[in-house]
């Protein structure tokens, strides 16, 4: 069995990556969502290993120092990160793992897991993004302007990613993600052993 | 509109690439099959621009010398090659072009059209390839052995290709080809202009 893929997905806020990944996970049996680790306290109803791995600050720092966090950041006094242990284990079992991270984290993961496949999900235009933010109706004008400014900065990171998926029609974006998963498995590097086996076995039976 | 893809497909003989491409062309509206040029005489029923572009040896040599043949070879006294003019024109119109060539030609095309996407189609094993050759019942034992030896040499070229598609179940192989076409269009390099436009337009209206 060949090793599963590590798919890293980023998008500006309100870029719609949540909906796309939910749909993708619903239909792709061999895909798993990575679970983050955090040093913050669990909230009622949250389970260790489900929403997060809840670990101590000391444990977090040790893991990070040993390169066991694929990426991490501190946010309002708590550490958040992606432990590579579960990711590596799933991949060894042949399962694909998707990692949803901030735009700034993509390059970090690429350094520790160079064989990862990175996807940047973008809105079709800033005007559409603005409309979506207004349609949600959950934020005031200042918050919307702030999100748009942030999105613009985040778009500048798109060039660090392997693929660009435009979130226009949901079905198209999901189909793009599926195509990326499928075609990446066909890359030569991931099939070199197979080709060698075909050649070697042929030479053996001759 | 973005430029179409150039898909280069090779396979050992009896690798089944003909069937796969036929099915792919049937279902992908934006895909065109490249037409080769040759210096041999047209046979009854053959049309210029359909089966081949029938050109003189002089014209062929001029085009090849000017880098207007994406790849070419001489075979039993006649020249065969892929004129890049029609390929480039289709691609400019946003159409994808598939080029079916000998395993040795893949590297040649990559040199003249570095943005091409190359796919090597392989049988699942040499045993399966042997069985397929026997099932066709069109060749004697010596010819079959010869084809198998050639296939083994051709498999050694697989490493020069971007993707490996295993021709086990036809539907799977065709779906792999479709995924490759779709995901390659999502590569960052092919969407850099789009991202720039999203950013620039946003900055303009601010």
mmCIF file of C-alpha atoms in Angstrom:
data_model
loop_
_atom_site.group_PDB
_atom_site.id
_atom_site.type_symbol
_atom_site.label_atom_id
_atom_site.label_comp_id
_atom_site.label_asym_id
_atom_site.label_seq_id
_atom_site.Cartn_x
_atom_site.Cartn_y
_atom_site.Cartn_z
ATOM 1 C CA UNK A 1 0.000 0.000 0.000
ATOM 2 C CA UNK A 2 1.308 3.441 -0.790
ATOM 3 C CA UNK A 3 1.604 6.233 1.745
ATOM 4 C CA UNK A 4 -1.311 8.648 1.987
ATOM 5 C CA UNK A 5 -1.101 12.269 0.889
ATOM 6 C CA UNK A 6 -0.801 15.285 3.141
ATOM 7 C CA UNK A 7 -3.050 18.005 1.752
ATOM 8 C CA UNK A 8 -2.519 21.485 3.198
ATOM 9 C CA UNK A 9 -5.418 23.864 2.588
ATOM 10 C CA UNK A 10 -5.486 27.601 3.259
ATOM 11 C CA UNK A 11 -7.845 30.422 2.351
ATOM 12 C CA UNK A 12 -8.557 34.027 3.268
ATOM 13 C CA UNK A 13 -11.224 34.198 5.975
ATOM 14 C CA UNK A 14 -14.712 33.773 4.535
ATOM 15 C CA UNK A 15 -13.007 32.126 1.558
ATOM 16 C CA UNK A 16 -15.388 29.195 2.071
ATOM 17 C CA UNK A 17 -12.802 26.490 2.727
ATOM 18 C CA UNK A 18 -14.893 25.057 5.581
ATOM 19 C CA UNK A 19 -17.800 24.175 3.288
ATOM 20 C CA UNK A 20 -15.519 22.767 0.597
ATOM 21 C CA UNK A 21 -13.604 20.535 3.019
ATOM 22 C CA UNK A 22 -16.789 19.314 4.709
ATOM 23 C CA UNK A 23 -18.155 18.213 1.342
ATOM 24 C CA UNK A 24 -14.825 16.642 0.378
ATOM 25 C CA UNK A 25 -14.578 14.699 3.660
ATOM 26 C CA UNK A 26 -18.166 13.511 3.249
ATOM 27 C CA UNK A 27 -17.413 11.870 -0.095
ATOM 28 C CA UNK A 28 -13.777 10.766 0.167
ATOM 29 C CA UNK A 29 -13.587 7.657 2.365
ATOM 30 C CA UNK A 30 -9.820 7.640 2.607
ATOM 31 C CA UNK A 31 -9.529 11.261 3.762
ATOM 32 C CA UNK A 32 -9.002 12.299 7.388
ATOM 33 C CA UNK A 33 -9.059 15.761 8.946
ATOM 34 C CA UNK A 34 -6.011 16.561 11.030
ATOM 35 C CA UNK A 35 -6.700 17.427 14.698
ATOM 36 C CA UNK A 36 -4.779 20.344 16.215
ATOM 37 C CA UNK A 37 -3.110 20.419 19.615
ATOM 38 C CA UNK A 38 -3.670 23.303 22.005
ATOM 39 C CA UNK A 39 -2.593 24.389 25.458
ATOM 40 C CA UNK A 40 -5.924 26.033 26.219
ATOM 41 C CA UNK A 41 -8.443 24.393 28.554
ATOM 42 C CA UNK A 42 -11.160 22.228 26.971
ATOM 43 C CA UNK A 43 -14.604 23.829 26.862
ATOM 44 C CA UNK A 44 -17.680 21.873 27.945
ATOM 45 C CA UNK A 45 -18.412 19.137 25.425
ATOM 46 C CA UNK A 46 -14.933 19.204 23.841
ATOM 47 C CA UNK A 47 -13.087 15.877 23.804
ATOM 48 C CA UNK A 48 -9.362 15.163 23.743
ATOM 49 C CA UNK A 49 -8.475 13.944 20.238
ATOM 50 C CA UNK A 50 -11.714 15.150 18.718
ATOM 51 C CA UNK A 51 -11.870 18.977 18.519
ATOM 52 C CA UNK A 52 -8.279 19.243 19.824
ATOM 53 C CA UNK A 53 -5.541 17.353 21.572
ATOM 54 C CA UNK A 54 -5.416 19.153 24.926
ATOM 55 C CA UNK A 55 -1.837 19.145 26.148
ATOM 56 C CA UNK A 56 0.262 21.060 28.654
ATOM 57 C CA UNK A 57 2.433 23.966 27.628
ATOM 58 C CA UNK A 58 5.511 21.963 28.600
ATOM 59 C CA UNK A 59 4.489 19.011 26.446
ATOM 60 C CA UNK A 60 3.685 21.396 23.557
ATOM 61 C CA UNK A 61 7.079 23.066 23.741
ATOM 62 C CA UNK A 62 8.925 19.746 23.885
ATOM 63 C CA UNK A 63 7.079 18.467 20.817
ATOM 64 C CA UNK A 64 7.670 21.709 18.921
ATOM 65 C CA UNK A 65 11.385 21.672 19.792
ATOM 66 C CA UNK A 66 11.668 18.073 18.527
ATOM 67 C CA UNK A 67 10.059 18.969 15.187
ATOM 68 C CA UNK A 68 6.939 17.033 16.144
ATOM 69 C CA UNK A 69 4.662 19.995 15.345
ATOM 70 C CA UNK A 70 4.193 20.479 11.602
ATOM 71 C CA UNK A 71 3.345 24.124 12.308
ATOM 72 C CA UNK A 72 2.393 26.116 15.377
ATOM 73 C CA UNK A 73 1.576 29.606 16.591
ATOM 74 C CA UNK A 74 0.657 31.390 19.786
ATOM 75 C CA UNK A 75 -2.719 33.107 19.906
ATOM 76 C CA UNK A 76 -4.112 35.079 22.858
ATOM 77 C CA UNK A 77 -1.768 33.392 25.314
ATOM 78 C CA UNK A 78 -2.343 29.816 24.097
ATOM 79 C CA UNK A 79 -0.346 27.612 21.745
ATOM 80 C CA UNK A 80 -1.983 25.922 18.771
ATOM 81 C CA UNK A 81 -0.265 23.478 16.454
ATOM 82 C CA UNK A 82 -0.443 20.374 14.277
ATOM 83 C CA UNK A 83 1.158 17.290 15.888
ATOM 84 C CA UNK A 84 2.801 15.223 13.187
ATOM 85 C CA UNK A 85 2.424 11.873 15.017
ATOM 86 C CA UNK A 86 -1.225 11.207 14.101
ATOM 87 C CA UNK A 87 -0.712 12.672 10.611
ATOM 88 C CA UNK A 88 2.238 10.350 9.931
ATOM 89 C CA UNK A 89 0.361 7.338 11.315
ATOM 90 C CA UNK A 90 -2.678 7.880 9.114
ATOM 91 C CA UNK A 91 -0.445 8.370 6.091
ATOM 92 C CA UNK A 92 1.444 5.141 6.862
ATOM 93 C CA UNK A 93 -1.939 3.377 6.868
ATOM 94 C CA UNK A 94 -2.501 4.729 3.344
ATOM 95 C CA UNK A 95 -5.027 7.351 4.423
ATOM 96 C CA UNK A 96 -4.894 10.919 3.097
ATOM 97 C CA UNK A 97 -4.819 13.709 5.654
ATOM 98 C CA UNK A 98 -6.082 17.233 5.172
ATOM 99 C CA UNK A 99 -4.681 20.068 7.211
ATOM 100 C CA UNK A 100 -6.594 23.348 7.355
ATOM 101 C CA UNK A 101 -4.249 26.133 8.352
ATOM 102 C CA UNK A 102 -3.641 29.845 8.271
ATOM 103 C CA UNK A 103 -2.054 31.175 5.120
ATOM 104 C CA UNK A 104 1.158 31.892 7.035
ATOM 105 C CA UNK A 105 1.449 28.221 8.100
ATOM 106 C CA UNK A 106 1.711 26.687 4.622
ATOM 107 C CA UNK A 107 5.400 27.415 4.179
ATOM 108 C CA UNK A 108 6.113 26.063 7.700
ATOM 109 C CA UNK A 109 4.528 22.694 6.895
ATOM 110 C CA UNK A 110 6.326 22.460 3.545
ATOM 111 C CA UNK A 111 9.650 22.695 5.414
ATOM 112 C CA UNK A 112 8.900 19.773 7.765
ATOM 113 C CA UNK A 113 6.873 17.691 5.302
ATOM 114 C CA UNK A 114 8.241 18.550 1.842
ATOM 115 C CA UNK A 115 6.027 15.954 0.157
ATOM 116 C CA UNK A 116 2.848 17.747 1.213
ATOM 117 C CA UNK A 117 0.494 19.117 -1.433
ATOM 118 C CA UNK A 118 -0.633 22.692 -0.803
ATOM 119 C CA UNK A 119 -3.855 24.286 -2.013
ATOM 120 C CA UNK A 120 -4.878 27.923 -1.756
ATOM 121 C CA UNK A 121 -8.609 28.529 -2.011
ATOM 122 C CA UNK A 122 -9.469 31.976 -3.306
ATOM 123 C CA UNK A 123 -12.733 33.828 -3.840
ATOM 124 C CA UNK A 124 -13.351 34.698 -7.527
ATOM 125 C CA UNK A 125 -12.856 38.392 -6.701
ATOM 126 C CA UNK A 126 -12.632 40.754 -3.739
ATOM 127 C CA UNK A 127 -16.081 42.064 -4.640
ATOM 128 C CA UNK A 128 -17.555 38.565 -4.196
ATOM 129 C CA UNK A 129 -15.712 38.123 -0.907
ATOM 130 C CA UNK A 130 -17.098 41.451 0.297
ATOM 131 C CA UNK A 131 -20.622 40.455 -0.727
ATOM 132 C CA UNK A 132 -20.307 37.138 1.114
ATOM 133 C CA UNK A 133 -19.149 38.882 4.269
ATOM 134 C CA UNK A 134 -22.098 41.302 4.068
ATOM 135 C CA UNK A 135 -24.568 38.464 3.344
ATOM 136 C CA UNK A 136 -23.500 36.668 6.523
ATOM 137 C CA UNK A 137 -24.584 39.792 8.357
ATOM 138 C CA UNK A 138 -22.588 38.837 11.449
ATOM 139 C CA UNK A 139 -20.063 41.689 11.416
ATOM 140 C CA UNK A 140 -20.136 45.470 11.459
ATOM 141 C CA UNK A 141 -18.597 47.660 8.778
ATOM 142 C CA UNK A 142 -15.249 48.048 10.556
ATOM 143 C CA UNK A 143 -14.905 44.274 10.983
ATOM 144 C CA UNK A 144 -15.757 43.699 7.323
ATOM 145 C CA UNK A 145 -13.171 46.261 6.180
ATOM 146 C CA UNK A 146 -10.640 44.634 8.492
ATOM 147 C CA UNK A 147 -11.336 41.188 7.041
ATOM 148 C CA UNK A 148 -10.976 42.505 3.489
ATOM 149 C CA UNK A 149 -7.631 44.109 4.294
ATOM 150 C CA UNK A 150 -6.466 40.822 5.838
ATOM 151 C CA UNK A 151 -7.702 38.835 2.836
ATOM 152 C CA UNK A 152 -5.632 41.028 0.544
ATOM 153 C CA UNK A 153 -2.482 40.301 2.566
ATOM 154 C CA UNK A 154 -3.338 36.601 2.591
ATOM 155 C CA UNK A 155 -3.767 36.567 -1.202
ATOM 156 C CA UNK A 156 -0.131 37.633 -1.398
ATOM 157 C CA UNK A 157 0.775 34.222 0.023
ATOM 158 C CA UNK A 158 -1.030 32.343 -2.750
ATOM 159 C CA UNK A 159 2.226 32.087 -4.681
ATOM 160 C CA UNK A 160 3.663 29.793 -1.985
ATOM 161 C CA UNK A 161 1.044 27.166 -2.809
ATOM 162 C CA UNK A 162 1.047 24.376 -5.403
ATOM 163 C CA UNK A 163 -2.554 24.812 -6.516
ATOM 164 C CA UNK A 164 -5.154 27.590 -6.714
ATOM 165 C CA UNK A 165 -8.793 26.600 -6.351
ATOM 166 C CA UNK A 166 -11.360 29.301 -7.049
ATOM 167 C CA UNK A 167 -14.382 29.091 -4.794
ATOM 168 C CA UNK A 168 -17.065 30.168 -7.217
ATOM 169 C CA UNK A 169 -19.497 27.261 -7.576
ATOM 170 C CA UNK A 170 -19.110 24.855 -4.618
ATOM 171 C CA UNK A 171 -19.416 21.707 -6.776
ATOM 172 C CA UNK A 172 -16.616 22.880 -9.075
ATOM 173 C CA UNK A 173 -14.294 23.674 -6.186
ATOM 174 C CA UNK A 174 -14.931 20.278 -4.571
ATOM 175 C CA UNK A 175 -14.367 18.545 -7.919
ATOM 176 C CA UNK A 176 -11.082 20.470 -8.282
ATOM 177 C CA UNK A 177 -9.976 19.236 -4.852
ATOM 178 C CA UNK A 178 -10.874 15.655 -5.807
ATOM 179 C CA UNK A 179 -8.924 15.955 -9.054
ATOM 180 C CA UNK A 180 -5.884 17.263 -7.157
ATOM 181 C CA UNK A 181 -5.995 14.333 -4.712
ATOM 182 C CA UNK A 182 -6.397 11.826 -7.524
ATOM 183 C CA UNK A 183 -3.755 13.202 -9.861
ATOM 184 C CA UNK A 184 -1.164 13.759 -7.123
ATOM 185 C CA UNK A 185 -1.330 10.006 -6.398
ATOM 186 C CA UNK A 186 -0.337 9.443 -10.014
ATOM 187 C CA UNK A 187 2.822 11.606 -9.815
ATOM 188 C CA UNK A 188 5.911 9.694 -10.924
ATOM 189 C CA UNK A 189 7.707 10.063 -7.571
ATOM 190 C CA UNK A 190 4.822 8.303 -5.831
ATOM 191 C CA UNK A 191 4.937 5.427 -8.325
ATOM 192 C CA UNK A 192 8.664 4.912 -8.813
ATOM 193 C CA UNK A 193 8.593 1.771 -6.627
ATOM 194 C CA UNK A 194 5.712 0.384 -8.636
ATOM 195 C CA UNK A 195 7.546 0.860 -11.930
ATOM 196 C CA UNK A 196 10.696 -0.710 -10.456
ATOM 197 C CA UNK A 197 8.629 -3.691 -9.316
ATOM 198 C CA UNK A 198 7.114 -4.191 -12.781
ATOM 199 C CA UNK A 199 10.595 -4.135 -14.327
ATOM 200 C CA UNK A 200 12.310 -6.276 -11.679
ATOM 201 C CA UNK A 201 9.603 -8.893 -11.554
ATOM 202 C CA UNK A 202 9.670 -9.190 -15.352
ATOM 203 C CA UNK A 203 13.425 -9.687 -15.272
ATOM 204 C CA UNK A 204 13.110 -12.339 -12.556
ATOM 205 C CA UNK A 205 10.650 -14.568 -14.422
ATOM 206 C CA UNK A 206 12.587 -14.437 -17.662
ATOM 207 C CA UNK B 1 -9.166 32.865 -21.361
ATOM 208 C CA UNK B 2 -6.194 30.815 -20.242
ATOM 209 C CA UNK B 3 -3.937 28.878 -22.581
ATOM 210 C CA UNK B 4 -4.788 25.212 -23.112
ATOM 211 C CA UNK B 5 -2.630 22.364 -21.831
ATOM 212 C CA UNK B 6 -0.290 20.231 -23.892
ATOM 213 C CA UNK B 7 -0.647 16.650 -22.713
ATOM 214 C CA UNK B 8 2.037 14.237 -23.888
ATOM 215 C CA UNK B 9 1.071 10.579 -23.585
ATOM 216 C CA UNK B 10 3.332 7.569 -24.077
ATOM 217 C CA UNK B 11 3.016 3.874 -23.369
ATOM 218 C CA UNK B 12 4.720 0.597 -24.208
ATOM 219 C CA UNK B 13 3.109 -1.023 -27.244
ATOM 220 C CA UNK B 14 -0.132 -2.816 -26.325
ATOM 221 C CA UNK B 15 -0.174 -0.601 -23.238
ATOM 222 C CA UNK B 16 -3.697 0.350 -24.216
ATOM 223 C CA UNK B 17 -3.180 4.093 -24.655
ATOM 224 C CA UNK B 18 -5.267 4.145 -27.831
ATOM 225 C CA UNK B 19 -8.416 3.000 -26.029
ATOM 226 C CA UNK B 20 -7.838 5.372 -23.115
ATOM 227 C CA UNK B 21 -7.317 8.410 -25.351
ATOM 228 C CA UNK B 22 -10.311 7.550 -27.520
ATOM 229 C CA UNK B 23 -12.540 7.484 -24.452
ATOM 230 C CA UNK B 24 -10.973 10.686 -23.095
ATOM 231 C CA UNK B 25 -11.466 12.535 -26.408
ATOM 232 C CA UNK B 26 -15.078 11.337 -26.541
ATOM 233 C CA UNK B 27 -15.914 12.969 -23.209
ATOM 234 C CA UNK B 28 -13.661 16.034 -23.028
ATOM 235 C CA UNK B 29 -15.040 18.712 -25.311
ATOM 236 C CA UNK B 30 -12.031 20.996 -25.023
ATOM 237 C CA UNK B 31 -9.489 18.309 -25.937
ATOM 238 C CA UNK B 32 -7.936 17.951 -29.403
ATOM 239 C CA UNK B 33 -5.710 15.222 -30.787
ATOM 240 C CA UNK B 34 -2.517 16.471 -32.396
ATOM 241 C CA UNK B 35 -2.014 15.528 -36.050
ATOM 242 C CA UNK B 36 1.453 14.387 -37.138
ATOM 243 C CA UNK B 37 3.301 15.462 -40.238
ATOM 244 C CA UNK B 38 4.914 12.921 -42.538
ATOM 245 C CA UNK B 39 6.917 12.820 -45.747
ATOM 246 C CA UNK B 40 5.375 9.561 -46.885
ATOM 247 C CA UNK B 41 2.733 9.466 -49.621
ATOM 248 C CA UNK B 42 -0.932 9.566 -48.572
ATOM 249 C CA UNK B 43 -2.722 6.207 -48.849
ATOM 250 C CA UNK B 44 -6.167 5.981 -50.464
ATOM 251 C CA UNK B 45 -8.728 7.704 -48.242
ATOM 252 C CA UNK B 46 -6.160 9.609 -46.191
ATOM 253 C CA UNK B 47 -6.668 13.378 -46.030
ATOM 254 C CA UNK B 48 -4.162 16.154 -45.498
ATOM 255 C CA UNK B 49 -4.692 17.519 -41.968
ATOM 256 C CA UNK B 50 -6.769 14.566 -40.850
ATOM 257 C CA UNK B 51 -4.642 11.402 -40.491
ATOM 258 C CA UNK B 52 -1.463 13.354 -41.264
ATOM 259 C CA UNK B 53 -0.143 16.576 -42.707
ATOM 260 C CA UNK B 54 1.496 15.324 -45.898
ATOM 261 C CA UNK B 55 4.506 17.522 -46.594
ATOM 262 C CA UNK B 56 7.679 17.309 -48.678
ATOM 263 C CA UNK B 57 10.966 16.228 -47.186
ATOM 264 C CA UNK B 58 12.347 19.700 -47.811
ATOM 265 C CA UNK B 59 9.487 21.381 -45.973
ATOM 266 C CA UNK B 60 9.852 18.871 -43.136
ATOM 267 C CA UNK B 61 13.547 19.520 -42.763
ATOM 268 C CA UNK B 62 13.068 23.305 -42.817
ATOM 269 C CA UNK B 63 10.418 23.112 -40.092
ATOM 270 C CA UNK B 64 12.521 20.758 -37.967
ATOM 271 C CA UNK B 65 15.571 23.024 -38.298
ATOM 272 C CA UNK B 66 13.500 26.031 -37.197
ATOM 273 C CA UNK B 67 12.267 24.226 -34.078
ATOM 274 C CA UNK B 68 8.781 23.982 -35.572
ATOM 275 C CA UNK B 69 8.601 20.221 -34.963
ATOM 276 C CA UNK B 70 7.980 19.383 -31.296
ATOM 277 C CA UNK B 71 9.553 15.985 -31.936
ATOM 278 C CA UNK B 72 10.419 13.969 -34.996
ATOM 279 C CA UNK B 73 12.017 10.733 -36.123
ATOM 280 C CA UNK B 74 12.804 8.870 -39.310
ATOM 281 C CA UNK B 75 11.154 5.492 -39.820
ATOM 282 C CA UNK B 76 11.633 3.199 -42.842
ATOM 283 C CA UNK B 77 12.831 6.059 -44.986
ATOM 284 C CA UNK B 78 10.101 8.548 -44.065
ATOM 285 C CA UNK B 79 10.057 11.407 -41.570
ATOM 286 C CA UNK B 80 7.332 11.672 -38.955
ATOM 287 C CA UNK B 81 6.908 14.554 -36.547
ATOM 288 C CA UNK B 82 4.621 16.849 -34.607
ATOM 289 C CA UNK B 83 4.294 20.347 -36.130
ATOM 290 C CA UNK B 84 4.012 22.869 -33.318
ATOM 291 C CA UNK B 85 1.963 25.423 -35.302
ATOM 292 C CA UNK B 86 -1.469 23.777 -34.992
ATOM 293 C CA UNK B 87 -0.672 22.734 -31.389
ATOM 294 C CA UNK B 88 0.181 26.310 -30.404
ATOM 295 C CA UNK B 89 -2.888 27.681 -32.179
ATOM 296 C CA UNK B 90 -5.296 25.331 -30.412
ATOM 297 C CA UNK B 91 -3.668 26.132 -27.089
ATOM 298 C CA UNK B 92 -3.974 29.863 -27.719
ATOM 299 C CA UNK B 93 -7.690 29.289 -28.307
ATOM 300 C CA UNK B 94 -7.870 27.714 -24.840
ATOM 301 C CA UNK B 95 -8.143 24.153 -26.144
ATOM 302 C CA UNK B 96 -6.118 21.310 -24.639
ATOM 303 C CA UNK B 97 -4.044 19.221 -27.017
ATOM 304 C CA UNK B 98 -3.014 15.632 -26.562
ATOM 305 C CA UNK B 99 0.071 14.287 -28.240
ATOM 306 C CA UNK B 100 0.530 10.522 -28.483
ATOM 307 C CA UNK B 101 4.181 9.713 -29.001
ATOM 308 C CA UNK B 102 6.863 7.093 -28.663
ATOM 309 C CA UNK B 103 8.452 6.809 -25.252
ATOM 310 C CA UNK B 104 11.689 8.227 -26.642
ATOM 311 C CA UNK B 105 9.909 11.401 -27.811
ATOM 312 C CA UNK B 106 8.682 12.619 -24.412
ATOM 313 C CA UNK B 107 11.979 14.210 -23.418
ATOM 314 C CA UNK B 108 12.240 15.874 -26.866
ATOM 315 C CA UNK B 109 8.873 17.610 -26.477
ATOM 316 C CA UNK B 110 9.673 18.693 -22.914
ATOM 317 C CA UNK B 111 12.705 20.558 -24.270
ATOM 318 C CA UNK B 112 10.720 22.580 -26.847
ATOM 319 C CA UNK B 113 7.525 22.957 -24.792
ATOM 320 C CA UNK B 114 8.630 22.915 -21.141
ATOM 321 C CA UNK B 115 5.093 23.599 -19.897
ATOM 322 C CA UNK B 116 3.788 20.322 -21.332
ATOM 323 C CA UNK B 117 2.364 17.704 -18.994
ATOM 324 C CA UNK B 118 3.683 14.198 -19.593
ATOM 325 C CA UNK B 119 1.905 10.963 -18.793
ATOM 326 C CA UNK B 120 3.292 7.444 -19.018
ATOM 327 C CA UNK B 121 0.659 4.726 -19.268
ATOM 328 C CA UNK B 122 1.839 1.388 -17.936
ATOM 329 C CA UNK B 123 0.277 -2.064 -17.802
ATOM 330 C CA UNK B 124 -0.233 -3.299 -14.197
ATOM 331 C CA UNK B 125 2.461 -5.931 -14.767
ATOM 332 C CA UNK B 126 4.469 -7.561 -17.528
ATOM 333 C CA UNK B 127 2.400 -10.712 -17.035
ATOM 334 C CA UNK B 128 -0.768 -8.759 -17.862
ATOM 335 C CA UNK B 129 0.893 -7.162 -20.888
ATOM 336 C CA UNK B 130 1.963 -10.614 -22.102
ATOM 337 C CA UNK B 131 -1.568 -11.944 -21.640
ATOM 338 C CA UNK B 132 -3.030 -9.006 -23.588
ATOM 339 C CA UNK B 133 -0.619 -9.581 -26.451
ATOM 340 C CA UNK B 134 -1.541 -13.298 -26.537
ATOM 341 C CA UNK B 135 -5.276 -12.516 -26.343
ATOM 342 C CA UNK B 136 -5.021 -10.309 -29.406
ATOM 343 C CA UNK B 137 -3.787 -13.399 -31.247
ATOM 344 C CA UNK B 138 -2.301 -11.308 -34.022
ATOM 345 C CA UNK B 139 1.378 -12.106 -33.501
ATOM 346 C CA UNK B 140 3.568 -15.168 -33.343
ATOM 347 C CA UNK B 141 5.712 -16.138 -30.365
ATOM 348 C CA UNK B 142 8.850 -14.367 -31.605
ATOM 349 C CA UNK B 143 6.946 -11.111 -32.205
ATOM 350 C CA UNK B 144 5.388 -11.315 -28.728
ATOM 351 C CA UNK B 145 8.774 -11.869 -27.101
ATOM 352 C CA UNK B 146 10.150 -8.962 -29.094
ATOM 353 C CA UNK B 147 7.333 -6.673 -27.959
ATOM 354 C CA UNK B 148 7.879 -7.680 -24.326
ATOM 355 C CA UNK B 149 11.603 -6.927 -24.558
ATOM 356 C CA UNK B 150 10.807 -3.536 -26.093
ATOM 357 C CA UNK B 151 8.205 -2.799 -23.406
ATOM 358 C CA UNK B 152 10.814 -3.456 -20.730
ATOM 359 C CA UNK B 153 13.175 -0.919 -22.303
ATOM 360 C CA UNK B 154 10.306 1.567 -22.657
ATOM 361 C CA UNK B 155 9.382 1.170 -18.971
ATOM 362 C CA UNK B 156 12.862 2.443 -18.188
ATOM 363 C CA UNK B 157 11.773 5.795 -19.639
ATOM 364 C CA UNK B 158 8.821 6.121 -17.240
ATOM 365 C CA UNK B 159 10.969 8.181 -14.887
ATOM 366 C CA UNK B 160 11.147 10.994 -17.467
ATOM 367 C CA UNK B 161 7.375 11.506 -17.169
ATOM 368 C CA UNK B 162 5.349 13.622 -14.715
ATOM 369 C CA UNK B 163 2.593 11.094 -14.135
ATOM 370 C CA UNK B 164 2.161 7.326 -14.178
ATOM 371 C CA UNK B 165 -1.256 5.960 -15.091
ATOM 372 C CA UNK B 166 -1.790 2.235 -14.646
ATOM 373 C CA UNK B 167 -3.973 0.711 -17.322
ATOM 374 C CA UNK B 168 -5.794 -1.875 -15.244
ATOM 375 C CA UNK B 169 -9.504 -0.968 -15.390
ATOM 376 C CA UNK B 170 -10.192 1.318 -18.367
ATOM 377 C CA UNK B 171 -12.633 3.559 -16.416
ATOM 378 C CA UNK B 172 -10.023 4.175 -13.699
ATOM 379 C CA UNK B 173 -7.310 5.053 -16.196
ATOM 380 C CA UNK B 174 -9.592 7.488 -18.042
ATOM 381 C CA UNK B 175 -10.659 9.059 -14.748
ATOM 382 C CA UNK B 176 -6.977 9.455 -13.827
ATOM 383 C CA UNK B 177 -6.349 11.267 -17.113
ATOM 384 C CA UNK B 178 -9.315 13.556 -16.471
ATOM 385 C CA UNK B 179 -8.060 14.320 -12.961
ATOM 386 C CA UNK B 180 -4.608 15.150 -14.344
ATOM 387 C CA UNK B 181 -6.079 17.562 -16.913
ATOM 388 C CA UNK B 182 -8.296 19.211 -14.325
ATOM 389 C CA UNK B 183 -5.731 19.553 -11.552
ATOM 390 C CA UNK B 184 -2.959 20.779 -13.872
ATOM 391 C CA UNK B 185 -5.203 23.720 -14.770
ATOM 392 C CA UNK B 186 -5.289 24.578 -11.069
ATOM 393 C CA UNK B 187 -1.464 24.728 -10.733
ATOM 394 C CA UNK B 188 -0.316 28.046 -9.261
ATOM 395 C CA UNK B 189 1.821 28.981 -12.300
ATOM 396 C CA UNK B 190 -1.259 28.756 -14.530
ATOM 397 C CA UNK B 191 -3.233 31.022 -12.179
ATOM 398 C CA UNK B 192 -0.655 33.618 -11.178
ATOM 399 C CA UNK B 193 -2.264 36.199 -13.488
ATOM 400 C CA UNK B 194 -5.669 35.531 -11.990
ATOM 401 C CA UNK B 195 -4.394 36.070 -8.441
ATOM 402 C CA UNK B 196 -2.620 39.256 -9.526
ATOM 403 C CA UNK B 197 -5.854 40.494 -11.076
ATOM 404 C CA UNK B 198 -7.853 39.839 -7.894
ATOM 405 C CA UNK B 199 -5.277 41.769 -5.864
ATOM 406 C CA UNK B 200 -4.821 44.643 -8.325
ATOM 407 C CA UNK B 201 -8.498 45.142 -8.959
ATOM 408 C CA UNK B 202 -9.139 45.241 -5.199
ATOM 409 C CA UNK B 203 -6.446 47.864 -4.752
ATOM 410 C CA UNK B 204 -7.874 49.925 -7.596
ATOM 411 C CA UNK B 205 -11.380 50.194 -6.182
ATOM 412 C CA UNK B 206 -10.182 51.023 -2.676
#
